[in-house]
PDB file of C-alpha atoms and ligand atoms in Angstrom:
ATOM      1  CA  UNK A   1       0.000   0.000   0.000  1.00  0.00           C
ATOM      2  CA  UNK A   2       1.334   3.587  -0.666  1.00  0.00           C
ATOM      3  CA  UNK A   3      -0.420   7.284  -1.316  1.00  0.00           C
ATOM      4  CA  UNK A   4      -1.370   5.878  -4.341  1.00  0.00           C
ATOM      5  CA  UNK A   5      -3.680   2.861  -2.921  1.00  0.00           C
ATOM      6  CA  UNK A   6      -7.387   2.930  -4.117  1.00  0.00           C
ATOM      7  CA  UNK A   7      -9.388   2.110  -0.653  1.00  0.00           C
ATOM      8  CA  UNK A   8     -13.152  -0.224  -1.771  1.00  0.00           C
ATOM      9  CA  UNK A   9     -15.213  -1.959   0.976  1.00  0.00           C
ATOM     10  CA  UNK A  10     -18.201  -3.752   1.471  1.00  0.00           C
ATOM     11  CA  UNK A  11     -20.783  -2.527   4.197  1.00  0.00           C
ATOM     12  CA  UNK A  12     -23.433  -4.117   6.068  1.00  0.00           C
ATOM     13  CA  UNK A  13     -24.160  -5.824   9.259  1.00  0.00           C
ATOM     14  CA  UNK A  14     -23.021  -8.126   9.864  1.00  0.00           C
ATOM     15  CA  UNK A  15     -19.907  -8.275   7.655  1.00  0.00           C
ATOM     16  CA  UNK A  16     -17.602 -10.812   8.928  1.00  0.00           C
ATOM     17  CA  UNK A  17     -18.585 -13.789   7.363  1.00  0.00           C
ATOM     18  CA  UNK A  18     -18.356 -12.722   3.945  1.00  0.00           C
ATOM     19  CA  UNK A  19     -15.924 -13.952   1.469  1.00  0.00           C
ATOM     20  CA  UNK A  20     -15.772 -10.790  -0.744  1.00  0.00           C
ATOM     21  CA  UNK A  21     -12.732  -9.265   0.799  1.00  0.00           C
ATOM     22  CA  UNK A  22     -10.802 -12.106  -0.244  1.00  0.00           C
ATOM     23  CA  UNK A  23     -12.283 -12.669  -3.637  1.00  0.00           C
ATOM     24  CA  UNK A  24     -11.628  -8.944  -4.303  1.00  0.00           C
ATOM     25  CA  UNK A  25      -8.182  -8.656  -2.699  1.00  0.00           C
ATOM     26  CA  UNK A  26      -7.206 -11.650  -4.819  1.00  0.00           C
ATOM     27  CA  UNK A  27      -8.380 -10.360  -8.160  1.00  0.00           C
ATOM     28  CA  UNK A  28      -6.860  -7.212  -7.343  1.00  0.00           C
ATOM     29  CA  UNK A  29      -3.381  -9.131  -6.395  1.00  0.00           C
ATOM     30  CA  UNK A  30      -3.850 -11.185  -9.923  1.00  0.00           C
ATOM     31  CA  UNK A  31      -4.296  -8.213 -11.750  1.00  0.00           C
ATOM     32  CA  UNK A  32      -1.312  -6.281 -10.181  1.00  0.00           C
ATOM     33  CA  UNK A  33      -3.640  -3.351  -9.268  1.00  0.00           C
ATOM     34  CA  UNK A  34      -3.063  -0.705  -6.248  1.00  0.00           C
ATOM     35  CA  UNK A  35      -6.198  -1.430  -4.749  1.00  0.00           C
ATOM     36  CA  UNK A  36      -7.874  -2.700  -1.614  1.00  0.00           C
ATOM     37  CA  UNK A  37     -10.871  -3.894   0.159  1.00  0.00           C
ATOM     38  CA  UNK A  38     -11.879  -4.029   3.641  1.00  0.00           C
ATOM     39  CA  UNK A  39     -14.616  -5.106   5.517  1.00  0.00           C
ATOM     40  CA  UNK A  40     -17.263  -1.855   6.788  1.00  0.00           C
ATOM     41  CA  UNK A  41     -19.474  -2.853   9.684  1.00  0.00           C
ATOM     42  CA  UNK A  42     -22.441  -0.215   8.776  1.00  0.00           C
ATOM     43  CA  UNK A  43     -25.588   0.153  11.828  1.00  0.00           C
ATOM     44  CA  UNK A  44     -29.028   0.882  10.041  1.00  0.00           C
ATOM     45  CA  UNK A  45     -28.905   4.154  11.868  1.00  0.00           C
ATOM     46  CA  UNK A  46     -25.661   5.467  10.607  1.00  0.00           C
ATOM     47  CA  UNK A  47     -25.912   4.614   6.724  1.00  0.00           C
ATOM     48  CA  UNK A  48     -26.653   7.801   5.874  1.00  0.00           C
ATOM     49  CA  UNK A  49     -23.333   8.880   7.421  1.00  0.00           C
ATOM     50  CA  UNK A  50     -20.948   6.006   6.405  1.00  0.00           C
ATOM     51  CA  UNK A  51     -22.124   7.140   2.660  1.00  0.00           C
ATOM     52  CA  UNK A  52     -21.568  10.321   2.977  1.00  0.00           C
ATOM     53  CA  UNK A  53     -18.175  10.092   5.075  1.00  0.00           C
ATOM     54  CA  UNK A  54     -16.848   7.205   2.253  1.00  0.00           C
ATOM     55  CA  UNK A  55     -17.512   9.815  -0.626  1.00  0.00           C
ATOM     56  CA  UNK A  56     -15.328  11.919   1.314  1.00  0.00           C
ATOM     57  CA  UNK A  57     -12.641   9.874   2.061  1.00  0.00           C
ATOM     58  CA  UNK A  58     -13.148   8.861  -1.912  1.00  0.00           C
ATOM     59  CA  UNK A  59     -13.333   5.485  -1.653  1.00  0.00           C
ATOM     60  CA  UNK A  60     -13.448   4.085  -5.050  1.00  0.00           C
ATOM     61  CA  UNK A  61     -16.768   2.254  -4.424  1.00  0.00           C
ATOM     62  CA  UNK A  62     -18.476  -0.111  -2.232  1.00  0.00           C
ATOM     63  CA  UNK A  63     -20.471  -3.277  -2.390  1.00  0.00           C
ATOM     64  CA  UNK A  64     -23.448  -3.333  -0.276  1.00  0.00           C
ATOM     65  CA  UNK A  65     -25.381  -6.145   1.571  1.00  0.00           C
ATOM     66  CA  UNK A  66     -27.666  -7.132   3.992  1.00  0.00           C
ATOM     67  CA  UNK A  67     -29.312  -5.025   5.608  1.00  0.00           C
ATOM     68  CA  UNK A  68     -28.874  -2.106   3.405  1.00  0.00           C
ATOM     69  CA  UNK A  69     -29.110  -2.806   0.001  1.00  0.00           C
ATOM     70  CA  UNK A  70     -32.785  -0.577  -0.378  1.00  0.00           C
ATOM     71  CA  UNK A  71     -31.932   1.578   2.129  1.00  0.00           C
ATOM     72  CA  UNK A  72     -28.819   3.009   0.205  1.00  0.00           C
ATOM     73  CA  UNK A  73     -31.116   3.635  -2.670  1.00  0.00           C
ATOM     74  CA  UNK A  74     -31.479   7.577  -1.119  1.00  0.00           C
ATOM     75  CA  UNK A  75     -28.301   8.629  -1.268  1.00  0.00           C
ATOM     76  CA  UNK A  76     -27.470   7.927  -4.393  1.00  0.00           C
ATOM     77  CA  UNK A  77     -26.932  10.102  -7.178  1.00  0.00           C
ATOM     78  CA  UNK A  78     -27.886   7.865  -9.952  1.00  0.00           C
ATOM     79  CA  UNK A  79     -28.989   4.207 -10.197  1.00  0.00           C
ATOM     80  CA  UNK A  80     -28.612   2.077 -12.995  1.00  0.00           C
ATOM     81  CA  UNK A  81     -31.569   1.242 -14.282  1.00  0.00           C
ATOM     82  CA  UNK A  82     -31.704  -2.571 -14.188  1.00  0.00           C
ATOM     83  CA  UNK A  83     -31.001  -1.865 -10.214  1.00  0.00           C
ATOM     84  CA  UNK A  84     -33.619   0.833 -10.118  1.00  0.00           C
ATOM     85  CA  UNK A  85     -36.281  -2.019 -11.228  1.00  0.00           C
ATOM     86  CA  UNK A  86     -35.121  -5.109  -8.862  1.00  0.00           C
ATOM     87  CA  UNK A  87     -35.174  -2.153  -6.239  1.00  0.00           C
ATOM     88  CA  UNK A  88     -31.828  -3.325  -4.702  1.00  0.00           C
ATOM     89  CA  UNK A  89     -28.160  -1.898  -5.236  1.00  0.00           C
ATOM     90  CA  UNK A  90     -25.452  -4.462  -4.447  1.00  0.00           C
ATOM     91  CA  UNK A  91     -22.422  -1.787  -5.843  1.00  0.00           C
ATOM     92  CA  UNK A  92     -21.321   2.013  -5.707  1.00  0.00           C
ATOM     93  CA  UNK A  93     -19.373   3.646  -8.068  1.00  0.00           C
ATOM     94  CA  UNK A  94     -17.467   6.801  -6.840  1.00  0.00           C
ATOM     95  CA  UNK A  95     -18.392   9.298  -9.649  1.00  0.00           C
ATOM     96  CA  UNK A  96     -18.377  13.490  -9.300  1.00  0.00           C
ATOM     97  CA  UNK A  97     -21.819  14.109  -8.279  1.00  0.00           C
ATOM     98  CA  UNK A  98     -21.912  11.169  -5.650  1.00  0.00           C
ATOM     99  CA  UNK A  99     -22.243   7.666  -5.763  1.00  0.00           C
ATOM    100  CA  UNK A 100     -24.216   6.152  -8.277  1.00  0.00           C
ATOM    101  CA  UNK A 101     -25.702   2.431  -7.423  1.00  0.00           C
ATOM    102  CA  UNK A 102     -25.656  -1.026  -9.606  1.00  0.00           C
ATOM    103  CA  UNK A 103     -27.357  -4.507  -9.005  1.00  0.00           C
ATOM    104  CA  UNK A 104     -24.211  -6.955 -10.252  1.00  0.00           C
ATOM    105  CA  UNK A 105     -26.319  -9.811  -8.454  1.00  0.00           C
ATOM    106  CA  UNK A 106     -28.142  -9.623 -11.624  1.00  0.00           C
ATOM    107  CA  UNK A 107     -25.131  -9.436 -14.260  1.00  0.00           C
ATOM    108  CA  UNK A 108     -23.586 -12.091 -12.023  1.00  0.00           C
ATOM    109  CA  UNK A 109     -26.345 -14.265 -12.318  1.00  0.00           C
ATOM    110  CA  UNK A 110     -26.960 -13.694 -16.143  1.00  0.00           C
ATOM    111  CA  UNK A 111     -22.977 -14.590 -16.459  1.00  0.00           C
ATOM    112  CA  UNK A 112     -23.608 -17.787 -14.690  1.00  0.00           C
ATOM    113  CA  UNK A 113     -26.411 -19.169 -16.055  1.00  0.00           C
ATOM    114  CA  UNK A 114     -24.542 -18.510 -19.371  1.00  0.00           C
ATOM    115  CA  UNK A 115     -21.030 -20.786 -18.466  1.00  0.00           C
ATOM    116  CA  UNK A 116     -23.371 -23.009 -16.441  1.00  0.00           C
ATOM    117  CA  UNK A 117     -25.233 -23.800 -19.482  1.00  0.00           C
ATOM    118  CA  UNK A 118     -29.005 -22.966 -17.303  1.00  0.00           C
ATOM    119  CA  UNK A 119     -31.505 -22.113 -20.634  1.00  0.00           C
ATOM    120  CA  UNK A 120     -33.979 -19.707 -19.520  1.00  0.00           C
ATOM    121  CA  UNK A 121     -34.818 -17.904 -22.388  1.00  0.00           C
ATOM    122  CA  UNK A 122     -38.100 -19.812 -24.063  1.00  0.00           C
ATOM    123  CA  UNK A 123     -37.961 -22.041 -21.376  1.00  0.00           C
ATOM    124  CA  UNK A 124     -40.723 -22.639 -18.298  1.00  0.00           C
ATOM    125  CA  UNK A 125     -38.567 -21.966 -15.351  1.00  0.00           C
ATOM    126  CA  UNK A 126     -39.484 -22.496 -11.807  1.00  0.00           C
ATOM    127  CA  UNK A 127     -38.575 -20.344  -9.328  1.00  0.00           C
ATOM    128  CA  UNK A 128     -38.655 -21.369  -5.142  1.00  0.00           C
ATOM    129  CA  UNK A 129     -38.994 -18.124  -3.061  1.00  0.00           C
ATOM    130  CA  UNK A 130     -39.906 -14.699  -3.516  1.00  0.00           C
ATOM    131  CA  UNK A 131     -37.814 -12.612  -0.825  1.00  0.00           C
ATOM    132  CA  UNK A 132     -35.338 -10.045  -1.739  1.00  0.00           C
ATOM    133  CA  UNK A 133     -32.643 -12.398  -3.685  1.00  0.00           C
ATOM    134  CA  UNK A 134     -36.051 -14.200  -5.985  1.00  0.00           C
ATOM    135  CA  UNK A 135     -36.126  -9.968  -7.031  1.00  0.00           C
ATOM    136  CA  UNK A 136     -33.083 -10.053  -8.963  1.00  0.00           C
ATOM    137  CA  UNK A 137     -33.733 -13.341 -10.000  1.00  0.00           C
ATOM    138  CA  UNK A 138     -37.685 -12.802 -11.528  1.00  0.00           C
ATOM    139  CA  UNK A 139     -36.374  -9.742 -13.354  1.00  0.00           C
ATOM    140  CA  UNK A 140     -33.277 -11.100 -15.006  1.00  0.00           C
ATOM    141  CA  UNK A 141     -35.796 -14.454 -15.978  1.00  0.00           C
ATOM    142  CA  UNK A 142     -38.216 -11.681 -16.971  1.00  0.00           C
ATOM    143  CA  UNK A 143     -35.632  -9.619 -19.163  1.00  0.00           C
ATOM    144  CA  UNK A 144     -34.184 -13.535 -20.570  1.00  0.00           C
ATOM    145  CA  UNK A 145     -37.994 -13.841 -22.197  1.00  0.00           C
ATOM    146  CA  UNK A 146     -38.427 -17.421 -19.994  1.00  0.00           C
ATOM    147  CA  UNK A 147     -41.813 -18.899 -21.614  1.00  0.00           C
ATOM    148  CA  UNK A 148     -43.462 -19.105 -18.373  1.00  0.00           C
ATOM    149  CA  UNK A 149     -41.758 -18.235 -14.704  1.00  0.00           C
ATOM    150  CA  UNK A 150     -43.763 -20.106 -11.727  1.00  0.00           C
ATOM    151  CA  UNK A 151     -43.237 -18.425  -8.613  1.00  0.00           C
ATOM    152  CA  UNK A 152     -43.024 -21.207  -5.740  1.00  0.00           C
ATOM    153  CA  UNK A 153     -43.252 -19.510  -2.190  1.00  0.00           C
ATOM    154  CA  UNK A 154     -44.965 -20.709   1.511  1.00  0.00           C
ATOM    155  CA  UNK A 155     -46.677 -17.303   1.678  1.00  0.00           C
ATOM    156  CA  UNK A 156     -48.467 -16.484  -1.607  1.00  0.00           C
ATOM    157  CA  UNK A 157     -48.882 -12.798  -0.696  1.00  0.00           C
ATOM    158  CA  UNK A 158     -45.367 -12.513  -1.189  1.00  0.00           C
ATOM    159  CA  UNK A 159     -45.224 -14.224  -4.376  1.00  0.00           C
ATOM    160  CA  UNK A 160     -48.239 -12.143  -5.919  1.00  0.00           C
ATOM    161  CA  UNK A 161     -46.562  -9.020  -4.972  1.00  0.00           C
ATOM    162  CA  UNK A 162     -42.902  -9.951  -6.949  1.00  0.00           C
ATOM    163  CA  UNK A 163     -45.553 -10.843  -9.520  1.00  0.00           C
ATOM    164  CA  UNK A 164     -47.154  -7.260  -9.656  1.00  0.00           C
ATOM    165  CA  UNK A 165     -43.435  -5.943  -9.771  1.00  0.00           C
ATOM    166  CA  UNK A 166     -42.007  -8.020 -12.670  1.00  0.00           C
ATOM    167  CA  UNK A 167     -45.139  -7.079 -14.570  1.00  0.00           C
ATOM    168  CA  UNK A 168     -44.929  -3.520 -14.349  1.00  0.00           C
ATOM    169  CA  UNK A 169     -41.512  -3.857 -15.911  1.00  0.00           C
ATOM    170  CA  UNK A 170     -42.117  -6.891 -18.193  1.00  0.00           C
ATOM    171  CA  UNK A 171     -45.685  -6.364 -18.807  1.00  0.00           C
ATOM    172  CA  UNK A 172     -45.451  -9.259 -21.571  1.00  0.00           C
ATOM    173  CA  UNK A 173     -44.153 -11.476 -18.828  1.00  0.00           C
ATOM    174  CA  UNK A 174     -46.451 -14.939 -18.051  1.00  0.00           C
ATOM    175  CA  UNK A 175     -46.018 -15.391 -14.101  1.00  0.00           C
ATOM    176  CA  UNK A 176     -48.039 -18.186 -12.247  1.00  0.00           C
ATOM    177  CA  UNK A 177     -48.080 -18.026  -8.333  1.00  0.00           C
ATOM    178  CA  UNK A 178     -48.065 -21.346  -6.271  1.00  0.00           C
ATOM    179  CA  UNK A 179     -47.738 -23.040  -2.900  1.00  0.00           C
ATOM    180  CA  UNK A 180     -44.285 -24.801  -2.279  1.00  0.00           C
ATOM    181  CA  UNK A 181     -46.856 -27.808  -2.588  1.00  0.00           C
ATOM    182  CA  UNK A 182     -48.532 -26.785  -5.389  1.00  0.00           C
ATOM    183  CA  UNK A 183     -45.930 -27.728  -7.691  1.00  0.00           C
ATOM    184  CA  UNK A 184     -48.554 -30.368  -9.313  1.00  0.00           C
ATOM    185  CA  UNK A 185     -50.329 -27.649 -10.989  1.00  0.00           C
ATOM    186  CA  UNK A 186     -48.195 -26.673 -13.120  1.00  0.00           C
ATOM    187  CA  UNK A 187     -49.762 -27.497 -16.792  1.00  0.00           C
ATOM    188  CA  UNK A 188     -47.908 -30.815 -17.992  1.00  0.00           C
ATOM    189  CA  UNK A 189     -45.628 -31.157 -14.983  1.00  0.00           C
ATOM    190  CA  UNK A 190     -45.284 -34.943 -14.355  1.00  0.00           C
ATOM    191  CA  UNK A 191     -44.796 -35.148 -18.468  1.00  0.00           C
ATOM    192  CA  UNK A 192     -41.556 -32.554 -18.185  1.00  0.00           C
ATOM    193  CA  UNK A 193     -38.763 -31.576 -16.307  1.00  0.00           C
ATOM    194  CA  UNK A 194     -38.042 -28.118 -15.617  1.00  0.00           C
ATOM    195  CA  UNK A 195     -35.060 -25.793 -14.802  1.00  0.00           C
ATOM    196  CA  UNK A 196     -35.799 -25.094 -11.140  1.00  0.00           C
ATOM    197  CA  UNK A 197     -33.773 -22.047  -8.826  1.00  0.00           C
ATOM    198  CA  UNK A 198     -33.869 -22.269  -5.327  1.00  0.00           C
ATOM    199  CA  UNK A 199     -33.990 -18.673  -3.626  1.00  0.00           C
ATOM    200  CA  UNK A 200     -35.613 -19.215  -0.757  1.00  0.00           C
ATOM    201  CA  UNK A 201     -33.136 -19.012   2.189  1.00  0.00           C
ATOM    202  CA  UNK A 202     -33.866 -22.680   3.317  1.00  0.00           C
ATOM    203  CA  UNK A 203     -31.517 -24.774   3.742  1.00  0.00           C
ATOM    204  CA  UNK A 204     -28.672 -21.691   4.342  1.00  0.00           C
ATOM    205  CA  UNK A 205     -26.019 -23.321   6.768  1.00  0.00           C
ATOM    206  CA  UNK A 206     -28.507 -25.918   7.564  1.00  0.00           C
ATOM    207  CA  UNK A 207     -27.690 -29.223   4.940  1.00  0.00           C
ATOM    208  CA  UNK A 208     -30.684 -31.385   6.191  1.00  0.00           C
ATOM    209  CA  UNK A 209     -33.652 -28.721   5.123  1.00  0.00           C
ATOM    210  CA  UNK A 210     -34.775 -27.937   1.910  1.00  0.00           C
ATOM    211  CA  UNK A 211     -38.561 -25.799   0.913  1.00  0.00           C
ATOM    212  CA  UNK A 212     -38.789 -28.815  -0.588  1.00  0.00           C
ATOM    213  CA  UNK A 213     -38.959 -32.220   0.188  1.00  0.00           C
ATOM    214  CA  UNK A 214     -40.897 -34.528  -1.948  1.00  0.00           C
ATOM    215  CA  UNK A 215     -39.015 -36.813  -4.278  1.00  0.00           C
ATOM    216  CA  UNK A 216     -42.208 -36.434  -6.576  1.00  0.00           C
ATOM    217  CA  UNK A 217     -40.880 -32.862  -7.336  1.00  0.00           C
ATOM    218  CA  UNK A 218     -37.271 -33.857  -7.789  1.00  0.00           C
ATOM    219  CA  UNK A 219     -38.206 -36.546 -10.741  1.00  0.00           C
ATOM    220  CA  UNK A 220     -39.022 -33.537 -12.767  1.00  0.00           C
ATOM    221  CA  UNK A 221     -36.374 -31.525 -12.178  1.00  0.00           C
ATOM    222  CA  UNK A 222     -33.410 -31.086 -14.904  1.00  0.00           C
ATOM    223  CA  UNK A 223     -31.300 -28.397 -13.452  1.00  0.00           C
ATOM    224  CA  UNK A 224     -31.219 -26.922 -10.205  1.00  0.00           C
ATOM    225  CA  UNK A 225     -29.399 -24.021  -9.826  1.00  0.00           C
ATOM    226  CA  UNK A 226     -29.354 -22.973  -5.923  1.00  0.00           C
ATOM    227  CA  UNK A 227     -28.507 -19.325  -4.919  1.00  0.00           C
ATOM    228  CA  UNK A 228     -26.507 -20.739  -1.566  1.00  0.00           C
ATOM    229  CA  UNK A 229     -23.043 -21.629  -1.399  1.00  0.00           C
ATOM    230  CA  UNK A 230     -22.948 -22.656   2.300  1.00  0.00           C
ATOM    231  CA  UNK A 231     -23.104 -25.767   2.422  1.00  0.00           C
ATOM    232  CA  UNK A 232     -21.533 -26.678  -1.219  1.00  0.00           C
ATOM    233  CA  UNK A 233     -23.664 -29.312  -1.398  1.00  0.00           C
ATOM    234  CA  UNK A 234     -27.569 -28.410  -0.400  1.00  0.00           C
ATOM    235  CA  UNK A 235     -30.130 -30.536   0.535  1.00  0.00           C
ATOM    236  CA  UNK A 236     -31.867 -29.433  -2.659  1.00  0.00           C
ATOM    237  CA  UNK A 237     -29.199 -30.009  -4.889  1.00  0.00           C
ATOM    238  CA  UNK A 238     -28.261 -33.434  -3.258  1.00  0.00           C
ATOM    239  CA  UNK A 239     -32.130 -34.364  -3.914  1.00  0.00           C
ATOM    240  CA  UNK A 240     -31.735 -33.389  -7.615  1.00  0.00           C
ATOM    241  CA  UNK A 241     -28.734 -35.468  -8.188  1.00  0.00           C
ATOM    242  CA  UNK A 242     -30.176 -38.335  -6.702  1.00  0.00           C
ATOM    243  CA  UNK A 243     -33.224 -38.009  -9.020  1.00  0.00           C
ATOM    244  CA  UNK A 244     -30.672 -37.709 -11.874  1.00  0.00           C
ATOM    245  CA  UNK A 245     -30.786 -34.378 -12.660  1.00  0.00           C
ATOM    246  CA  UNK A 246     -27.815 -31.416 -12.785  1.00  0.00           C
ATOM    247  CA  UNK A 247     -27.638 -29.195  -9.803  1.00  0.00           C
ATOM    248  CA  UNK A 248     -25.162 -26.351  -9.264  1.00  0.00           C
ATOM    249  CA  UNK A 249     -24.681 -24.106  -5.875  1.00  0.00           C
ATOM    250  CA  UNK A 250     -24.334 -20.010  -6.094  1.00  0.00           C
ATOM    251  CA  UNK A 251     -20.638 -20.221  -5.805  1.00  0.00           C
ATOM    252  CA  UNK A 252     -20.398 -18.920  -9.618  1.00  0.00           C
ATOM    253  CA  UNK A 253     -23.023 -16.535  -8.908  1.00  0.00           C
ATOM    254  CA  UNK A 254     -20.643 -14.744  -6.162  1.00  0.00           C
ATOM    255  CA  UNK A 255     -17.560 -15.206  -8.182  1.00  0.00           C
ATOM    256  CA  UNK A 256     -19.476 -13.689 -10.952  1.00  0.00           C
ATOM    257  CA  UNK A 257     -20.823 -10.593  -9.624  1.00  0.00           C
ATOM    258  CA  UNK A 258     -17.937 -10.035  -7.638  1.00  0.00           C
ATOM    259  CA  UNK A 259     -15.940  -9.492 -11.107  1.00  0.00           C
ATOM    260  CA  UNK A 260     -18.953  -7.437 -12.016  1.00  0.00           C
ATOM    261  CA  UNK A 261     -18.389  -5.319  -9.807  1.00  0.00           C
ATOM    262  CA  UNK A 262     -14.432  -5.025  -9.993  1.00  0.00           C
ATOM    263  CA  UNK A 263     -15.246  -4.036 -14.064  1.00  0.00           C
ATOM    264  CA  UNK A 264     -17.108  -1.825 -12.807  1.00  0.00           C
ATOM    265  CA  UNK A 265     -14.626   0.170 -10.229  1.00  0.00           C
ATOM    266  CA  UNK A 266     -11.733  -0.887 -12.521  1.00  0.00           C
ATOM    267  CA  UNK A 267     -13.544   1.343 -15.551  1.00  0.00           C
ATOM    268  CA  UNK A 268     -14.872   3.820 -12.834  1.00  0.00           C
ATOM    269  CA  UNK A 269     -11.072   4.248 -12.183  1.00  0.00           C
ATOM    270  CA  UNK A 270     -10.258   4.837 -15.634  1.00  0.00           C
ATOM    271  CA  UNK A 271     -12.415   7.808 -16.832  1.00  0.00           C
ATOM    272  CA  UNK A 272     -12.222   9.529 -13.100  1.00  0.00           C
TER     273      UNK A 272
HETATM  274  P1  ATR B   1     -33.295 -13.336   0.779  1.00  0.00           P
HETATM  275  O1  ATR B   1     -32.721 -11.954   0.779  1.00  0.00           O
HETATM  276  O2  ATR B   1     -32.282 -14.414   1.053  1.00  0.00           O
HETATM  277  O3  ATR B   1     -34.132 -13.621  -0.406  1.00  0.00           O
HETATM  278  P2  ATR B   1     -35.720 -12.959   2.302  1.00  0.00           P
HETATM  279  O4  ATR B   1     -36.013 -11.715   1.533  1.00  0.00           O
HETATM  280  O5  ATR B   1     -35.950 -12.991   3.779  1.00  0.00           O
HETATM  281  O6  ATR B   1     -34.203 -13.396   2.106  1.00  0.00           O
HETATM  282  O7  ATR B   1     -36.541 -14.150   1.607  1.00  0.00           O
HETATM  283  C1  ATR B   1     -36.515 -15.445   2.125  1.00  0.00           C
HETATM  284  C2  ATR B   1     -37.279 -16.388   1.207  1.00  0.00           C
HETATM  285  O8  ATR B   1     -37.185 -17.718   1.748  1.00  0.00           O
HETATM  286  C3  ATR B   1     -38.769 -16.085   1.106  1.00  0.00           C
HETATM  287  O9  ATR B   1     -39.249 -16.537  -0.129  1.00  0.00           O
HETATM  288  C4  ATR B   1     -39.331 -16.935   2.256  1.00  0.00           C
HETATM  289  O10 ATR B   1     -40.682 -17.286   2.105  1.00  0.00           O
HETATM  290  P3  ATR B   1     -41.859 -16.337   2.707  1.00  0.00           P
HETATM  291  O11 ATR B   1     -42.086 -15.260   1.674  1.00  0.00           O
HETATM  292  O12 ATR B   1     -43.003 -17.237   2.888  1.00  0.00           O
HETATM  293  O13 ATR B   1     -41.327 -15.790   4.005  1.00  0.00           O
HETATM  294  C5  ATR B   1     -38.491 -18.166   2.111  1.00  0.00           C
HETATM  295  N1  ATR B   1     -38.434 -18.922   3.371  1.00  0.00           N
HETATM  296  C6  ATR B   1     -37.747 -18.583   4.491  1.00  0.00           C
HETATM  297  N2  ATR B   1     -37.910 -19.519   5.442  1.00  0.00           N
HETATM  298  C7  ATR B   1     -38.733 -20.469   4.911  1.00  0.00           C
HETATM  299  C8  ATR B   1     -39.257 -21.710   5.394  1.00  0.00           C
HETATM  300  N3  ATR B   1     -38.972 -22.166   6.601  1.00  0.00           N
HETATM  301  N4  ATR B   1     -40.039 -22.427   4.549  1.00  0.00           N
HETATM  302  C9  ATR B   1     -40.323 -21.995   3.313  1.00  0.00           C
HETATM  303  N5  ATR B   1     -39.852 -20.829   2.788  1.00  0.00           N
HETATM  304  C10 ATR B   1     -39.065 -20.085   3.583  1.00  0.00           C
END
């Protein structure tokens, strides 16, 4: 580190269990690049604050999590726009007039499902959950033109409300809302198998639970692509190998939009 040293961080609360300081301290280390990341325990209550006293210290950028990734949304000076309609900002970019906010969940995940070889475009694509990381995930399957996106969640509320949201986006969208039990009434399901994405936060450091549980389901599933990466190996993705079908945990996903972001600061850096 010298006077030269660009300073990034990632706040939220809690922030000690996350693996971006490493990812991005390696990539910066690969790279050769003056640059570093630290970890920025951020209270709700002093947000506002920690934004405005990072602008001034002009760090490069930030990534944002839980729990402030709508709450940053107001002081911001800009928001991409794909960020402005999931309604969540992962990344800050240090620009003249302030920050201005990115969702790189989404970019990450698009990236992913590409190398992973996950179709979603023309496909029926079922989707478990419809919290805040099913957001990111409805739009991008939304914006991919899936043929149909069923919206699996325990409280159906929830589920018609991402609806509503998508649609006033992707008003061409086709959205069906189920149970987590409902899965039967799907047009056609026990004559296909689907590409299914677990984003509910079941099963999160927890290997024996899954929204899931019926083997009925798992028969018809041909890729499962689950959002969590702790453990490696969920109890949803175990069930979909065991039925014969391809599963894959969100370890690309956080590679992915971690390099997402880095573009993003790296070009950030370049035009300042
Ligand atoms: P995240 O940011 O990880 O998406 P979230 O916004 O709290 O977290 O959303 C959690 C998701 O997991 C929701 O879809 C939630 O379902 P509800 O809308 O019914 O709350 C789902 N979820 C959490 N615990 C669950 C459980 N025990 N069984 C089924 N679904 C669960």
């Amino acid at each position: 580190m010298d006077g030269k040293t660009r300073v990034y961080g990632l706040i939220g609360d809690p922030v000690e269990h996350s693996l971006s300081p490493l990812i991005h301290n390696s990539i910066a280390e690969m790279f050769k690049e003056n640059f570093v990341y630290v970890p920025l325990p951020v209270k709700k209550e002093n947000l506002g604050e920690a934004i405005k006293g990072a602008y001034a210290f002009h760090f490069g950028g930030m990534n944002v999590t839980v729990p402030h990734k709508q709450a940053v949304m107001e002081y911001l000076c800009d928001i991409d726009e794909v960020a402005a309609q999931i309604g969540a900002v992962n990344t800050l970019l240090w620009t003249k007039d302030g920050y201005k906010g990115f969702n790189t969940d989404i970019i990450g995940l698009e990236k992913s499902f590409i190398s992973d070889g996950f179709d979603v475009t023309g496909e029926e694509i079922i989707m478990l959950g419809a919290g805040g990381a099913s957001r990111a995930v409805g739009i991008l399957l939304a914006r991919k033109n899936a043929k149909c996106i069923y919206i699996l969640n325990r409280t159906l509320e929830t589920a018609e409300n991402l609806k509503a949201d998508i649609l006033k986006f992707y008003p061409d969208a086709r959205i069906e809302v189920l149970g987590l039990d409902e899965y039967g009434r799907i047009p056609g399901f026990y004559q296909k198998k689907f590409n299914v994405i677990q984003a509910t936060s079941v099963g999160l450091s927890d290997a024996t639970k899954a929204p899931i549980y019926d083997d009925d389901f798992y028969e018809h599933v041909n890729f499962g692509y689950d959002l969590i990466y702790n453990p490696l190996e969920t109890l949803f993705m175990k069930k979909v190998r065991e039925k014969g079908g391809k599963a894959v945990n969100g370890i690309h996903m956080l590679l992915s939009q971690a390099v997402a972001s880095y573009e993003i600061w790296r070009e950030g850096a370049v035009n300042e």
